[in-house]
PDB file of C-alpha atoms in Angstrom:
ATOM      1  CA  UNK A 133     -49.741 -23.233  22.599  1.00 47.00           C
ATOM      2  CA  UNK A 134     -51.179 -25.423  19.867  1.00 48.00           C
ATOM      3  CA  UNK A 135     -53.312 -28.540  20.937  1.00 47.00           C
ATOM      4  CA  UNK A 136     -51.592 -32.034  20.258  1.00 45.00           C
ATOM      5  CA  UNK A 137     -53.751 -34.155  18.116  1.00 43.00           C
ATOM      6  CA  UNK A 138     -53.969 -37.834  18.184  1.00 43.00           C
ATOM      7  CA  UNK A 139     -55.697 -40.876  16.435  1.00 42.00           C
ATOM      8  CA  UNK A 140     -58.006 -41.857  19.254  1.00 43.00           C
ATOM      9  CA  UNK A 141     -56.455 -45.418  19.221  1.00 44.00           C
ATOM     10  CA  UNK A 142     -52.996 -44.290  19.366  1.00 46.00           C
ATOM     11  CA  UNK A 143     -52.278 -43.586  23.444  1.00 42.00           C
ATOM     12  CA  UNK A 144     -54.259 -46.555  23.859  1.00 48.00           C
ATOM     13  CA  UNK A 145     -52.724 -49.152  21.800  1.00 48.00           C
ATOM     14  CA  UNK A 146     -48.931 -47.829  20.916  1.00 51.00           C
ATOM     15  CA  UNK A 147     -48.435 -45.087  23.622  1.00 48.00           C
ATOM     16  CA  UNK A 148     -49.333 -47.243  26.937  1.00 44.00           C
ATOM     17  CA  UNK A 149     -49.829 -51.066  24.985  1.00 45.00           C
ATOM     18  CA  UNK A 150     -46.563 -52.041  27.125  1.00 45.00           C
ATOM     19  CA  UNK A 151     -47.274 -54.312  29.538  1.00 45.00           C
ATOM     20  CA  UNK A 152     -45.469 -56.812  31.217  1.00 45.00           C
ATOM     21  CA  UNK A 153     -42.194 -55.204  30.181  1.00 45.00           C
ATOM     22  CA  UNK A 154     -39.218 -56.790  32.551  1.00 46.00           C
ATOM     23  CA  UNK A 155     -36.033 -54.966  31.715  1.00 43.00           C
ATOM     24  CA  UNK A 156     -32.535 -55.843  32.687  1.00 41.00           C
ATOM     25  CA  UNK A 157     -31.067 -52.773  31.862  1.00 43.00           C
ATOM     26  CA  UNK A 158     -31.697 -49.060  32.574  1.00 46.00           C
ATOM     27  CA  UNK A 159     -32.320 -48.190  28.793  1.00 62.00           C
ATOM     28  CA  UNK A 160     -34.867 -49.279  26.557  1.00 74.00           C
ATOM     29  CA  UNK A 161     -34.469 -49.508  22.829  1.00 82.00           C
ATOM     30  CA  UNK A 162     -35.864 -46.756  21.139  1.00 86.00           C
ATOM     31  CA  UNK A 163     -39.174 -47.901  19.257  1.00 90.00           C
ATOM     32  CA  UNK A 164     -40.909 -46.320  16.039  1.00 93.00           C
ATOM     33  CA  UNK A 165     -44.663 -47.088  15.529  1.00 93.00           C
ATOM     34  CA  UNK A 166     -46.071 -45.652  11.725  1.00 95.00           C
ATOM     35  CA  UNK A 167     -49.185 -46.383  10.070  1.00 94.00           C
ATOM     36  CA  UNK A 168     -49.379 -46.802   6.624  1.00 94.00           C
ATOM     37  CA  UNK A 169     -52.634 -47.660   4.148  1.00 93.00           C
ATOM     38  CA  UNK A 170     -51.982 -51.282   4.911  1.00 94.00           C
ATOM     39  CA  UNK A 171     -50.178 -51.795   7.837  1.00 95.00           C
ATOM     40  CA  UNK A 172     -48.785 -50.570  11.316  1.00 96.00           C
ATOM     41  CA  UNK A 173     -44.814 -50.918  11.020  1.00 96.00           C
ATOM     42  CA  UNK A 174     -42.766 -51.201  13.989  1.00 95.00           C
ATOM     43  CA  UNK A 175     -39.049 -50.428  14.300  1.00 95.00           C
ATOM     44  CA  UNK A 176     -36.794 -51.125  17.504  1.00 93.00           C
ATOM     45  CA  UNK A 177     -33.230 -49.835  17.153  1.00 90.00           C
ATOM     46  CA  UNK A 178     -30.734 -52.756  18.120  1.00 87.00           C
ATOM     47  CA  UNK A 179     -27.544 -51.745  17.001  1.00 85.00           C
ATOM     48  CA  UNK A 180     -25.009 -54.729  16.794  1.00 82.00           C
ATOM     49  CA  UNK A 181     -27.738 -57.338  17.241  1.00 86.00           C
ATOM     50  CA  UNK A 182     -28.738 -60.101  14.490  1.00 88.00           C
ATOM     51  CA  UNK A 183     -31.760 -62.120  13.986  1.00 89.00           C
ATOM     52  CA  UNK A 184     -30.700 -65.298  16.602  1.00 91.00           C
ATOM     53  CA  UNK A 185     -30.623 -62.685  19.072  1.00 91.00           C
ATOM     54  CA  UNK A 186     -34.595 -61.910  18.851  1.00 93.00           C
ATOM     55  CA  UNK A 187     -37.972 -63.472  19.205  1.00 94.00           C
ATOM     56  CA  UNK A 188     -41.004 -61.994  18.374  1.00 95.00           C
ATOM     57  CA  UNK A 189     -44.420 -63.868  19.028  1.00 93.00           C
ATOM     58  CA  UNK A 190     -47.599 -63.290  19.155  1.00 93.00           C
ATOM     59  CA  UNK A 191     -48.617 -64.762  22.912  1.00 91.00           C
ATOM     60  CA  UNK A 192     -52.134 -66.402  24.217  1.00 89.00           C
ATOM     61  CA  UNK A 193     -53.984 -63.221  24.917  1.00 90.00           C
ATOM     62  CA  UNK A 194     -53.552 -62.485  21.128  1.00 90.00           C
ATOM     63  CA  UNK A 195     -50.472 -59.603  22.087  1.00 93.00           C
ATOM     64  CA  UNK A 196     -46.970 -59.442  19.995  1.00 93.00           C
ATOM     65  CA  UNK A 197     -43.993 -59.594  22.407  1.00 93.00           C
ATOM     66  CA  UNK A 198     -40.689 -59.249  21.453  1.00 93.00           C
ATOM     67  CA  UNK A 199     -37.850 -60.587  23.362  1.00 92.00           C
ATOM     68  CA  UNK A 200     -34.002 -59.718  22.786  1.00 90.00           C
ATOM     69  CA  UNK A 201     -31.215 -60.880  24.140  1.00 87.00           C
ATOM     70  CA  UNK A 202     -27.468 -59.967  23.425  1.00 77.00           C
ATOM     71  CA  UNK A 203     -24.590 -62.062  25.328  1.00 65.00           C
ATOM     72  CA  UNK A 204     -21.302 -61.866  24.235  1.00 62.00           C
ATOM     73  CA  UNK A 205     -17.881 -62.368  25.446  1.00 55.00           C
ATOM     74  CA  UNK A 206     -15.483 -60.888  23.672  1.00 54.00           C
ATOM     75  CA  UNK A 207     -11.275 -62.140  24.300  1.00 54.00           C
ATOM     76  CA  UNK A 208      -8.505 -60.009  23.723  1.00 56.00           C
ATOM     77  CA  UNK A 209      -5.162 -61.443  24.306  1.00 53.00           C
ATOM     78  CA  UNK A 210      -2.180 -59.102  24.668  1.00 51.00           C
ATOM     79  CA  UNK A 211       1.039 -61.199  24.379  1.00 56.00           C
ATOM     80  CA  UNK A 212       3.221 -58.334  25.009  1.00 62.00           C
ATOM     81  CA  UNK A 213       1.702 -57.887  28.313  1.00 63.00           C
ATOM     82  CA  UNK A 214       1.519 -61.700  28.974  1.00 56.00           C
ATOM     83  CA  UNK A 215      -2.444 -60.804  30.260  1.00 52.00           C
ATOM     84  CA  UNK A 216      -6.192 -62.086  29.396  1.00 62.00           C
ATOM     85  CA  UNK A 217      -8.767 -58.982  29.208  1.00 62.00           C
ATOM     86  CA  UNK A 218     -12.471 -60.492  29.354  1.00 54.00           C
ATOM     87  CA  UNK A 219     -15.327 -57.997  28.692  1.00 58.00           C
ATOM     88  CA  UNK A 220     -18.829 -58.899  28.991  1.00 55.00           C
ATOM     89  CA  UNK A 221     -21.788 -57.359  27.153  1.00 58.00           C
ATOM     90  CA  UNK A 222     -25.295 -58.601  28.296  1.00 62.00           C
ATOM     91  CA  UNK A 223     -28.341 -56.823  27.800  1.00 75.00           C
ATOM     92  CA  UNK A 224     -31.870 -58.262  27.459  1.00 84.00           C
ATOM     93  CA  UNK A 225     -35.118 -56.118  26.571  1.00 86.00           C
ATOM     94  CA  UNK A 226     -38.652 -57.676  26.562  1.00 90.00           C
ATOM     95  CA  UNK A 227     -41.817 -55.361  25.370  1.00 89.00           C
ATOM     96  CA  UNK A 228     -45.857 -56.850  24.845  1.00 91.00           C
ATOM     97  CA  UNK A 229     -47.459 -54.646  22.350  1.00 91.00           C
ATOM     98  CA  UNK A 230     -51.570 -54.787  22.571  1.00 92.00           C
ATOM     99  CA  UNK A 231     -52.224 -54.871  19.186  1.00 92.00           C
ATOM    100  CA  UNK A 232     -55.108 -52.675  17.270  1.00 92.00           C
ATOM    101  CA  UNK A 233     -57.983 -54.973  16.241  1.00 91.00           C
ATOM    102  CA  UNK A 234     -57.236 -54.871  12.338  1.00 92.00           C
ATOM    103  CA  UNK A 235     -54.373 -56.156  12.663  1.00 94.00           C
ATOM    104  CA  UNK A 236     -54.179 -59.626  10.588  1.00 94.00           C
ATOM    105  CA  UNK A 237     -52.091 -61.593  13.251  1.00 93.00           C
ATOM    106  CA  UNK A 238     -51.534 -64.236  10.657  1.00 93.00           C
ATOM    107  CA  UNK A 239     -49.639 -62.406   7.993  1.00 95.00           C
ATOM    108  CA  UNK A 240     -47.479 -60.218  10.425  1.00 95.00           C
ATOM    109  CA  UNK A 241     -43.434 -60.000   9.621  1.00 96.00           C
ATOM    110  CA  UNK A 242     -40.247 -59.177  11.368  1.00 96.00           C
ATOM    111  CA  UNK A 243     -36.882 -58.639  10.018  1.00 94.00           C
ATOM    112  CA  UNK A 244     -33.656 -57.051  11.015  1.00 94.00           C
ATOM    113  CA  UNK A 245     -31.470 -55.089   8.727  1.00 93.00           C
ATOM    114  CA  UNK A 246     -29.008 -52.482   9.452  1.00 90.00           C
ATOM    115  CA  UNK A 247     -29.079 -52.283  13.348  1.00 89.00           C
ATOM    116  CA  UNK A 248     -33.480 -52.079  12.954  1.00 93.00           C
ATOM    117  CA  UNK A 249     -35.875 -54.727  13.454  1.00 95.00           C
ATOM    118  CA  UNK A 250     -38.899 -53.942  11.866  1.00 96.00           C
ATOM    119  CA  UNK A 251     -42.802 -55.550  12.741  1.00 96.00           C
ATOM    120  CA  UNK A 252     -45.013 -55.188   9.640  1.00 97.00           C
ATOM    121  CA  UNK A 253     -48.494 -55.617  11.139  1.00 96.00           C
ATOM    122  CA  UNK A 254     -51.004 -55.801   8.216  1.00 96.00           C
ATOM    123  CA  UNK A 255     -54.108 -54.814   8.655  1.00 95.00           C
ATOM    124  CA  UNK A 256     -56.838 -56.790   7.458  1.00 93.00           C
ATOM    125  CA  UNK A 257     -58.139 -56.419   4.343  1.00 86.00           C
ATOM    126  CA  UNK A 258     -62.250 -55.455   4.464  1.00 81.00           C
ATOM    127  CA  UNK A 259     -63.912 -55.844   1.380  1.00 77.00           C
ATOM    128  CA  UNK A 260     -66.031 -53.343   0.117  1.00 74.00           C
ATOM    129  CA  UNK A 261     -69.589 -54.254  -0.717  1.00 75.00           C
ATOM    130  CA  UNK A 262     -70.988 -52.065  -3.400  1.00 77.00           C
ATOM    131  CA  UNK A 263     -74.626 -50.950  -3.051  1.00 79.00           C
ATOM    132  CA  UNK A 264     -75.586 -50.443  -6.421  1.00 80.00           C
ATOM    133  CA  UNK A 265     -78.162 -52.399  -8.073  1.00 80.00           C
ATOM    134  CA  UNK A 266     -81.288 -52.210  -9.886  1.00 82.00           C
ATOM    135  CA  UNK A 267     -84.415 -52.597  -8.268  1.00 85.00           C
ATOM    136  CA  UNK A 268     -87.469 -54.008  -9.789  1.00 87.00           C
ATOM    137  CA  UNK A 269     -90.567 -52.091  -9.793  1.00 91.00           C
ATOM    138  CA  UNK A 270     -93.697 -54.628  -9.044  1.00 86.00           C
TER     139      UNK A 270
END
């Protein structure tokens, strides 16, 4: 069997960062965390859901959370049968993400497009200092 390699962040922060994570139903959204040069992106599936039904913060300890919420009713009236059918859909989902330390926690993003929402956590930019100079001989 071949050994499983990690970044030695990863379990820490995106494997077991949930915490505090109440959920109303049974299933969990599926979640996608992938690094990139300049940011950690994070994608939740939520299929059928639209941006009123989410909120995504970043709480006092410094930790995203995102919150969603889906509560519809939907009517269908059959006059043939002379009867009201209700159905109700509710599900609510609530994750804390600890967040890696170069993450830039004022430029971070969240949109939903196509049944995803997607986190962009940048990471801060560190600027290089270059070492070169001349020294002068005394």
């Amino acid at each position: 069997m071949m050994p499983v390699y990690r970044n030695s962040w990863l379990p820490e922060v995106f494997n077991d960062l949930f915490v505090n994570s109440p959920k109303t139903n049974a299933t969990a959204p599926a979640i996608n965390v992938k690094e990139t040069q300049d940011s950690y992106i994070v994608e939740l599936a939520a299929p059928g859901m639209r941006k009123e039904d989410f909120m995504v913060h970043i709480n006092d300890d410094g930790d995203l959370t995102i919150k969603m919420e889906n509560k519809r009713e939907e009517r269908e009236e059959d006059k043939k049968a002379h009867y009201l059918r209700r159905e109700f859909a509710y599900s609510k989902f609530e994750q804390t993400l600890i967040l890696p330390d170069d993450v830039d926690k004022e430029k971070i993003k969240a949109g939903v497009a196509d049944g995803v929402l997607t986190v962009e956590l940048p990471k801060i930019k560190k600027e290089e200092h270059k070492v070169s100079r001349q020294i002068t001989v005394e």
